[in-house]
PDB file of C-alpha atoms in Angstrom:
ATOM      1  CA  UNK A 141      16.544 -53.603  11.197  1.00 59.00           C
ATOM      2  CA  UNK A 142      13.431 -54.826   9.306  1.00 56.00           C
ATOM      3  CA  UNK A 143      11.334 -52.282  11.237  1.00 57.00           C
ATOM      4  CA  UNK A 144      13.285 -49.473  10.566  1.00 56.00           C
ATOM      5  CA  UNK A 145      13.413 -50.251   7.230  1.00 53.00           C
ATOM      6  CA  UNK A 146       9.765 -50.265   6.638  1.00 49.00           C
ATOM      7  CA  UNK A 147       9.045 -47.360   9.081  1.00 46.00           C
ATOM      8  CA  UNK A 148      11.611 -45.610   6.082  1.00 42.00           C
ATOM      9  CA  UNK A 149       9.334 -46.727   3.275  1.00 49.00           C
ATOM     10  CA  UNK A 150       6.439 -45.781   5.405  1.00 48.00           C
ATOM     11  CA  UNK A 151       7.900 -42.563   5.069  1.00 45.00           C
ATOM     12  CA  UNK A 152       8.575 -41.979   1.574  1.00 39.00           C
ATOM     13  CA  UNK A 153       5.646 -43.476   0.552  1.00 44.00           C
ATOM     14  CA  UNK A 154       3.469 -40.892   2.256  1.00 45.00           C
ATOM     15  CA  UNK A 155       5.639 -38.200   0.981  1.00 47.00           C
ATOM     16  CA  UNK A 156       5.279 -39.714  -2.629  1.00 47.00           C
ATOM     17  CA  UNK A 157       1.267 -39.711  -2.234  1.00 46.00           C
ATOM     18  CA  UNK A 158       1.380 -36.432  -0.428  1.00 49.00           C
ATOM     19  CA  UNK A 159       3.460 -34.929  -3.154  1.00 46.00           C
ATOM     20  CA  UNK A 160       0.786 -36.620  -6.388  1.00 48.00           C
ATOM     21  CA  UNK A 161      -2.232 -35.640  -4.439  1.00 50.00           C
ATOM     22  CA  UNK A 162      -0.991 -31.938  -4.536  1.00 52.00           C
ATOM     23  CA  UNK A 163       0.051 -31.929  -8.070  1.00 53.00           C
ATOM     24  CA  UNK A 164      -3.301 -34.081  -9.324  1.00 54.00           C
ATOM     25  CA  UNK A 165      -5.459 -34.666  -6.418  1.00 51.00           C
ATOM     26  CA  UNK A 166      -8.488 -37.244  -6.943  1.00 47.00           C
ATOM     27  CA  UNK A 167     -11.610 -34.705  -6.655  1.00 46.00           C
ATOM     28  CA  UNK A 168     -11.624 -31.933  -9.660  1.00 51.00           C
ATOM     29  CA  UNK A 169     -12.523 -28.670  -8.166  1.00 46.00           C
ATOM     30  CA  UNK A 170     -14.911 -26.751 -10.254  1.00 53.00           C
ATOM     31  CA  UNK A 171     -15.980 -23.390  -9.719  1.00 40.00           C
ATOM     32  CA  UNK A 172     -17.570 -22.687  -7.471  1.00 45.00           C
ATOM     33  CA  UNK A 173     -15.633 -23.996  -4.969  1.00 69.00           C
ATOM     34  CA  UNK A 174     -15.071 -21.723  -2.019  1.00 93.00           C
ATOM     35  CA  UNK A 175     -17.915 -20.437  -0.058  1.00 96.00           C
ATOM     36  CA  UNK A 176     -17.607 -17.687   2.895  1.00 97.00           C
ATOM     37  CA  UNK A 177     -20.861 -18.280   4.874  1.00 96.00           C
ATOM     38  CA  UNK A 178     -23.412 -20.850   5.089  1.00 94.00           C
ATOM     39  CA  UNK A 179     -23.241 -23.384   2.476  1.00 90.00           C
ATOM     40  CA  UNK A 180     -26.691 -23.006   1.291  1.00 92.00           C
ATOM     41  CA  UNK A 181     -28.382 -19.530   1.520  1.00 96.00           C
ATOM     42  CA  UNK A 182     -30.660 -17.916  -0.513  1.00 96.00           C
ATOM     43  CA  UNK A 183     -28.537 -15.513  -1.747  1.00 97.00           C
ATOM     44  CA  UNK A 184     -24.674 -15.451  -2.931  1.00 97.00           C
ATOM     45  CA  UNK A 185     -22.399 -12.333  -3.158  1.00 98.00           C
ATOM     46  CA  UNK A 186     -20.144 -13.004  -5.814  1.00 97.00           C
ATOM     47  CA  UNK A 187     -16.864 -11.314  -5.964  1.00 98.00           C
ATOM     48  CA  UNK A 188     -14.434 -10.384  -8.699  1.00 98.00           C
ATOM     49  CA  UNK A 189     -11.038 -10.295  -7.147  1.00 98.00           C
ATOM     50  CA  UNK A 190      -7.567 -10.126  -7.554  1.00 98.00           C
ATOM     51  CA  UNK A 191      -5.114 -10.699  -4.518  1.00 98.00           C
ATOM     52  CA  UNK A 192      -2.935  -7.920  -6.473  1.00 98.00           C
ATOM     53  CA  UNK A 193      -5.593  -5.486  -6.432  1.00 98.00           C
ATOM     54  CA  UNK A 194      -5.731  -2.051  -3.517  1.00 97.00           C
ATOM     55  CA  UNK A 195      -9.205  -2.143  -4.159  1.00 97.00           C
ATOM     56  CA  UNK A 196      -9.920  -5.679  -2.952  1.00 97.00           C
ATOM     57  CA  UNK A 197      -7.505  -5.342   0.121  1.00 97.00           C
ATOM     58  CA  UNK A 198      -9.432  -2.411   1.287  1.00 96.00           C
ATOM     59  CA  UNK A 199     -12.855  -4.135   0.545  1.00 97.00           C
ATOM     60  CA  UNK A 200     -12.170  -7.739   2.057  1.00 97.00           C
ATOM     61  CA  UNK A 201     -13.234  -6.637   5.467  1.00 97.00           C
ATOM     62  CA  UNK A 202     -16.102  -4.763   4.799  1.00 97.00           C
ATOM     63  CA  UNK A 203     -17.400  -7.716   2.504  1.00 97.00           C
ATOM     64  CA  UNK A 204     -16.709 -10.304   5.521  1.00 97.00           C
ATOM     65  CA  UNK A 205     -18.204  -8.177   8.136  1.00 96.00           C
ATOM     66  CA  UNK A 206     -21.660  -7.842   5.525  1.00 96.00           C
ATOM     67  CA  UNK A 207     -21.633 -11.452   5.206  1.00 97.00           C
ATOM     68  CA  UNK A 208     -21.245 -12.184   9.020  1.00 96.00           C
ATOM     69  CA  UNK A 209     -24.386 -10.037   9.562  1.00 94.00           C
ATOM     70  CA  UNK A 210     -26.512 -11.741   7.169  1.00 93.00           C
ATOM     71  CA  UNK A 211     -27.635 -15.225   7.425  1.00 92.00           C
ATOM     72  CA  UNK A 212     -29.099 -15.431   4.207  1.00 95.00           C
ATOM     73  CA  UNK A 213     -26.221 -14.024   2.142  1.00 97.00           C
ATOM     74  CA  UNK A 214     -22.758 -15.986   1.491  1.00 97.00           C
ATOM     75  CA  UNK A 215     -19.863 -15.051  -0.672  1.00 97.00           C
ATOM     76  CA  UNK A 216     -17.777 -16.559  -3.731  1.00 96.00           C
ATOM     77  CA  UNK A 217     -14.552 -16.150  -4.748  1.00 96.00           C
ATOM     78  CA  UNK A 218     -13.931 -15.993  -8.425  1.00 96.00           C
ATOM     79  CA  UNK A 219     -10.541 -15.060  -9.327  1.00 97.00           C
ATOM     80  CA  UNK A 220      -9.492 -12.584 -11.623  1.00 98.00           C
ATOM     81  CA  UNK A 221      -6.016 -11.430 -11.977  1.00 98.00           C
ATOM     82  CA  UNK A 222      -5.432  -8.953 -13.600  1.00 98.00           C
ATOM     83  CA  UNK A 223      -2.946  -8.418 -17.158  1.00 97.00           C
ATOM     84  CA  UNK A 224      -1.137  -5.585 -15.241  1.00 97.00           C
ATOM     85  CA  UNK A 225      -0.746  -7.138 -12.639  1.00 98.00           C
ATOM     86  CA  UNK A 226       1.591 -10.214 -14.124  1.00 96.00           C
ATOM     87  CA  UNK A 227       2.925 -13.363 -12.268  1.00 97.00           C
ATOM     88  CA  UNK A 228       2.231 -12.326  -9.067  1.00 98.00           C
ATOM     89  CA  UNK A 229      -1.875 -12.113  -9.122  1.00 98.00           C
ATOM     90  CA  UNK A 230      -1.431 -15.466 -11.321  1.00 98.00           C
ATOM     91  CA  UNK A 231       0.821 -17.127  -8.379  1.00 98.00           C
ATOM     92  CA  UNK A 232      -1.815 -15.983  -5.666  1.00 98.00           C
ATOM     93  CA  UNK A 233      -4.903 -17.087  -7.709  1.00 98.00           C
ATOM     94  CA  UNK A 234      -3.259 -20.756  -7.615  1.00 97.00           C
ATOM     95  CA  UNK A 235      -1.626 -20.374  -4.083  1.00 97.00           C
ATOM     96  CA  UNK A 236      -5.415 -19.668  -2.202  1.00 97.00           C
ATOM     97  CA  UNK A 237      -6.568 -22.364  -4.582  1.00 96.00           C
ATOM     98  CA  UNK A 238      -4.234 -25.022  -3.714  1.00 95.00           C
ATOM     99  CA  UNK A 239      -4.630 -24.162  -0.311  1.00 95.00           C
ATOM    100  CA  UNK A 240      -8.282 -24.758  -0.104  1.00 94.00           C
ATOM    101  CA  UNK A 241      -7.804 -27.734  -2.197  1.00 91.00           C
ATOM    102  CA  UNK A 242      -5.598 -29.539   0.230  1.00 92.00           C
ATOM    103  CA  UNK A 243      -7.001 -27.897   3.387  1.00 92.00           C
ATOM    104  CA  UNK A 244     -10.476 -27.424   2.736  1.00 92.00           C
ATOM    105  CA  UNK A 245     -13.036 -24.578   2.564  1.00 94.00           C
ATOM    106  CA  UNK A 246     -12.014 -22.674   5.674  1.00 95.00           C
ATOM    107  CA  UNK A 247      -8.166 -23.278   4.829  1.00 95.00           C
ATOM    108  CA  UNK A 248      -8.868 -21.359   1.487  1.00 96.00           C
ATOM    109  CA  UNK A 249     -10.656 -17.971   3.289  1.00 97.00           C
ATOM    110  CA  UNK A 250      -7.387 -18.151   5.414  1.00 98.00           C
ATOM    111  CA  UNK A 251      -5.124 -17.915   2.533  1.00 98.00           C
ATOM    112  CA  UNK A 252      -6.759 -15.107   0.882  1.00 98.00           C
ATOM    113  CA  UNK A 253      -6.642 -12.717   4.311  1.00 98.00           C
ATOM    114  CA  UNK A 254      -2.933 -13.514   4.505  1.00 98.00           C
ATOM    115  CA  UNK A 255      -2.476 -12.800   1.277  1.00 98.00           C
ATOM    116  CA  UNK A 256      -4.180  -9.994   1.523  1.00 98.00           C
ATOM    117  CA  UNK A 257      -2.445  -8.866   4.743  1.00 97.00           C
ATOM    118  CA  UNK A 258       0.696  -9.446   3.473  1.00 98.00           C
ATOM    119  CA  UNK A 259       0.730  -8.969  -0.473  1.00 97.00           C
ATOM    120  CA  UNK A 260       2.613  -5.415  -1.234  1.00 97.00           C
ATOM    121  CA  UNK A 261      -0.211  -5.328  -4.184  1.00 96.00           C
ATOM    122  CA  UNK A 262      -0.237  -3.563  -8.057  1.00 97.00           C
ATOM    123  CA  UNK A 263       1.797  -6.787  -8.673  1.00 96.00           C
ATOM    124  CA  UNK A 264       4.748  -6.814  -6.692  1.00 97.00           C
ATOM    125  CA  UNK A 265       3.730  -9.737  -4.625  1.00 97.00           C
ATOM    126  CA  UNK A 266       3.695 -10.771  -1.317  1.00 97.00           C
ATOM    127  CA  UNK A 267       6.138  -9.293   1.150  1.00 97.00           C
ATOM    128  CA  UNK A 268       6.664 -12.526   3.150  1.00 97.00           C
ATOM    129  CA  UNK A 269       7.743 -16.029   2.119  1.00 97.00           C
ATOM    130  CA  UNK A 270       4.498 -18.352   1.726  1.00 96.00           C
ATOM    131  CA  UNK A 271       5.735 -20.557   5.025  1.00 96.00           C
ATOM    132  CA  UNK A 272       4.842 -17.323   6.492  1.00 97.00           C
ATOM    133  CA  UNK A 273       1.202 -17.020   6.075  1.00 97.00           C
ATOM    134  CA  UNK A 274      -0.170 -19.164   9.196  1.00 96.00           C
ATOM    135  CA  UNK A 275      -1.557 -22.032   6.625  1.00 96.00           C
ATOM    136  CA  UNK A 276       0.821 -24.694   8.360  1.00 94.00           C
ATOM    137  CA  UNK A 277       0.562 -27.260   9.804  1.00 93.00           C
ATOM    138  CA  UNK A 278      -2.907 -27.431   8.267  1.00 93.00           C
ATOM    139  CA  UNK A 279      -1.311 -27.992   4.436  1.00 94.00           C
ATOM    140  CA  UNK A 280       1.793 -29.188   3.765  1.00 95.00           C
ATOM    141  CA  UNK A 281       4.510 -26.830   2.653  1.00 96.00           C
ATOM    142  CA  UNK A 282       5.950 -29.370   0.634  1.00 96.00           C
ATOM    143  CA  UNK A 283       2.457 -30.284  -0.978  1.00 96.00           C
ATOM    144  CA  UNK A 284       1.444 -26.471  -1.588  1.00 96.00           C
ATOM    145  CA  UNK A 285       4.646 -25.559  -3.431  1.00 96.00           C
ATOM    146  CA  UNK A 286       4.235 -28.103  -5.607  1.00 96.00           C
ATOM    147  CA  UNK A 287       0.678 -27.720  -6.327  1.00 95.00           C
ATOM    148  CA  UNK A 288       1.168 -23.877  -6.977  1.00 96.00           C
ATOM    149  CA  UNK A 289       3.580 -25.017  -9.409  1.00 94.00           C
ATOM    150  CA  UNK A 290       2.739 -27.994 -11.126  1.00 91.00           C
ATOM    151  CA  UNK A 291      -0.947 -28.629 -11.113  1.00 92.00           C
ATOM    152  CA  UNK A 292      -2.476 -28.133 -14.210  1.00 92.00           C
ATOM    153  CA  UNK A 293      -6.341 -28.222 -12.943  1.00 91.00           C
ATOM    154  CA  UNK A 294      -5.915 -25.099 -10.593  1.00 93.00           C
ATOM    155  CA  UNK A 295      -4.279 -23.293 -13.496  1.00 95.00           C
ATOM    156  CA  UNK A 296      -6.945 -24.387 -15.520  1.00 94.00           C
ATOM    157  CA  UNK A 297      -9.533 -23.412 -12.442  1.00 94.00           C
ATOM    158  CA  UNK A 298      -8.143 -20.044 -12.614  1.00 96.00           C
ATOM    159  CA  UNK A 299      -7.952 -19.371 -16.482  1.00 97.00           C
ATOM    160  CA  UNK A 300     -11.706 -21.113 -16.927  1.00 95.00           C
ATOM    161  CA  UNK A 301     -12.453 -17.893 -14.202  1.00 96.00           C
ATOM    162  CA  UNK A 302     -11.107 -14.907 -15.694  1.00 97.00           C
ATOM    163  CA  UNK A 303     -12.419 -16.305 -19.012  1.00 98.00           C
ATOM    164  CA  UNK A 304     -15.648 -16.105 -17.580  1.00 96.00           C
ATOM    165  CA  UNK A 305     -15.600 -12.740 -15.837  1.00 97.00           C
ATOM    166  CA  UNK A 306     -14.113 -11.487 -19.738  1.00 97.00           C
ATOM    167  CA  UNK A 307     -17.323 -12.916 -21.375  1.00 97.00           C
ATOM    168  CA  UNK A 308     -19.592 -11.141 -18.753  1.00 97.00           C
ATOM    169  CA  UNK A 309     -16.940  -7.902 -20.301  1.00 97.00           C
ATOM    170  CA  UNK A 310     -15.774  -8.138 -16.212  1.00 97.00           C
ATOM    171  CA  UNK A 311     -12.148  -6.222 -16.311  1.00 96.00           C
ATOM    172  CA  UNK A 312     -12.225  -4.155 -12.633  1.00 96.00           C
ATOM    173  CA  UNK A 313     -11.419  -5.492  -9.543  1.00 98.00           C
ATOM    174  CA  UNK A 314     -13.232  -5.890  -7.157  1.00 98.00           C
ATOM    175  CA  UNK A 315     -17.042  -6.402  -9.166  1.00 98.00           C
ATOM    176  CA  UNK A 316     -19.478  -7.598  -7.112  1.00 98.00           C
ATOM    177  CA  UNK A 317     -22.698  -9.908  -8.664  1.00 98.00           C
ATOM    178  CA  UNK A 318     -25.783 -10.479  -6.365  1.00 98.00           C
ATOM    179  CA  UNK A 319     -27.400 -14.092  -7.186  1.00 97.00           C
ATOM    180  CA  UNK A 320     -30.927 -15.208  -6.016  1.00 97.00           C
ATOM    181  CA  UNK A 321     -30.390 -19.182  -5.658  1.00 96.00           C
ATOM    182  CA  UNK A 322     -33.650 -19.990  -5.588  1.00 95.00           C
ATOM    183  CA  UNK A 323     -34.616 -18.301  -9.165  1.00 95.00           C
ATOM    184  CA  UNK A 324     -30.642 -18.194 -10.394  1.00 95.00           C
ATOM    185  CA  UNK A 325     -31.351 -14.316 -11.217  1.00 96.00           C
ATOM    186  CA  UNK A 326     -28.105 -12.142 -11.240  1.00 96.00           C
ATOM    187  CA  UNK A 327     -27.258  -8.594 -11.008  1.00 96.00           C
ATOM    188  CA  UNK A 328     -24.299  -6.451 -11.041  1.00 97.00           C
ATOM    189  CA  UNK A 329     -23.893  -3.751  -8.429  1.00 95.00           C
ATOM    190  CA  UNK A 330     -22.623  -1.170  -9.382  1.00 89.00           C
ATOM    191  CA  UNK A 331     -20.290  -0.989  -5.965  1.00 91.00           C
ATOM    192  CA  UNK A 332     -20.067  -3.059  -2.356  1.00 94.00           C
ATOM    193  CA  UNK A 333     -23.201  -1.953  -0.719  1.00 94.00           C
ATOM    194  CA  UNK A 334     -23.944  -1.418   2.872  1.00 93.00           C
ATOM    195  CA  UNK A 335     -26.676  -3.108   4.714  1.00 94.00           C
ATOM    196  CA  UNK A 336     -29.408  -1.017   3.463  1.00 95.00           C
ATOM    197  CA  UNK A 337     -28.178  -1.156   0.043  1.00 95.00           C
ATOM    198  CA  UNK A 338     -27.928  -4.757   0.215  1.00 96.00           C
ATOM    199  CA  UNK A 339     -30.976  -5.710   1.998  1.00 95.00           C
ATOM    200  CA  UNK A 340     -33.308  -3.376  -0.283  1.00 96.00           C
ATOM    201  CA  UNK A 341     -30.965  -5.366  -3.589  1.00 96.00           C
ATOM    202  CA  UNK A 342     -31.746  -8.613  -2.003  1.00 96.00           C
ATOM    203  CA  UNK A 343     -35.252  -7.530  -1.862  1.00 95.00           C
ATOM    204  CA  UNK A 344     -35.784  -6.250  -5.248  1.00 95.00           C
ATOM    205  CA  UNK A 345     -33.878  -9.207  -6.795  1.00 95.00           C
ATOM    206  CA  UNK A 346     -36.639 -11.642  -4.773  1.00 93.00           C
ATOM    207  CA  UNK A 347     -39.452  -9.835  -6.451  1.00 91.00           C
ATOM    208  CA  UNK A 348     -38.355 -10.171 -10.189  1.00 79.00           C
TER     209      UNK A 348
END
């Protein structure tokens, strides 16, 4: 009897601590966070995004495939939902967010191809329930609903974000920045670029 009734505390204890390390984990997360790529290259694309947006569905691919050829480029996330599209860009922002926060880097690049596979986009959200997006069992479902509800630092995370993109006058989806790590020199393109484009951008950015 004793056993069971500690394997029973056992039990709700973990779900307790599961359930207060989604809302307020320990470690902060401050942009940037999530990193497609090597961790350290010499260059970083930087993308604008909103899950809500056409224009980011139809460029995620092309921007993963770049980065897979390159060895010295990697990619950032840095969200920015857009005003027309409402709740459901916000919702996204903090479910990709919360998913990398519990799971970890590669858990958060998963979330934002389902949700881009699966979000019906221009804000009318995603077309499946979020148990539905392959992310289990690598988070919790349990611990990512409550995190995409009640954690105040990713909604922070995501406001401190768009804030940012709106004082660099940032308001289309997807812009792309090019940063040279090794001088911290940034420039806007003015679209995605293909290899060429990107290689001669690199190049020129090297040389300033």
């Amino acid at each position: 009897m004793a056993l069971i009734l500690l394997a029973v505390l056992l039990y709700v204890l973990w779900h307790l601590f599961g359930w207060l390390a989604a809302v307020e984990p320990r470690v902060t997360p401050e942009p940037p966070t999530f990193i497609y790529g090597a961790a350290k290259t010499r260059f970083t694309l930087i993308e604008y995004g909103d899950l809500e947006c056409p224009y980011c569905k139809e460029a995620y691919p092309r921007v993963k495939q770049l980065i897979d050829r390159h060895g010295v480029l990697n990619w950032q996330w840095h969200h920015l939902p857009l005003p027309m599209h409402g709740e459901a860009a916000q919702r996204e922002a903090r479910l990709v967010t919360c998913a990398g926060w519990l799971g970890g880097n590669p858990v958060f690049w998963q979330a934002v191809e389902a949700v881009h596979q699966h979000s019906r986009g221009n804000g009318a959200g995603l077309a499946v329930p979020i148990d539905q997006l392959g992310l289990q069992p690598a988070v919790s479902l349990q611990h990512l609903q409550a995190c995409i509800q009640d954690n105040t630092t990713v909604r922070r995370v995501v406001a401190e974000q768009t804030a940012t993109a709106a004082q660099k006058r940032i308001d289309a989806t997807p812009t792309f920045e090019l940063r040279d790590n090794r001088s911290g020199r940034t420039i806007r393109l003015s679209a995605l670029l293909d290899d060429a484009g990107m290689l001669s951008a690199m190049d020129w950015l090297a040389r300033k």
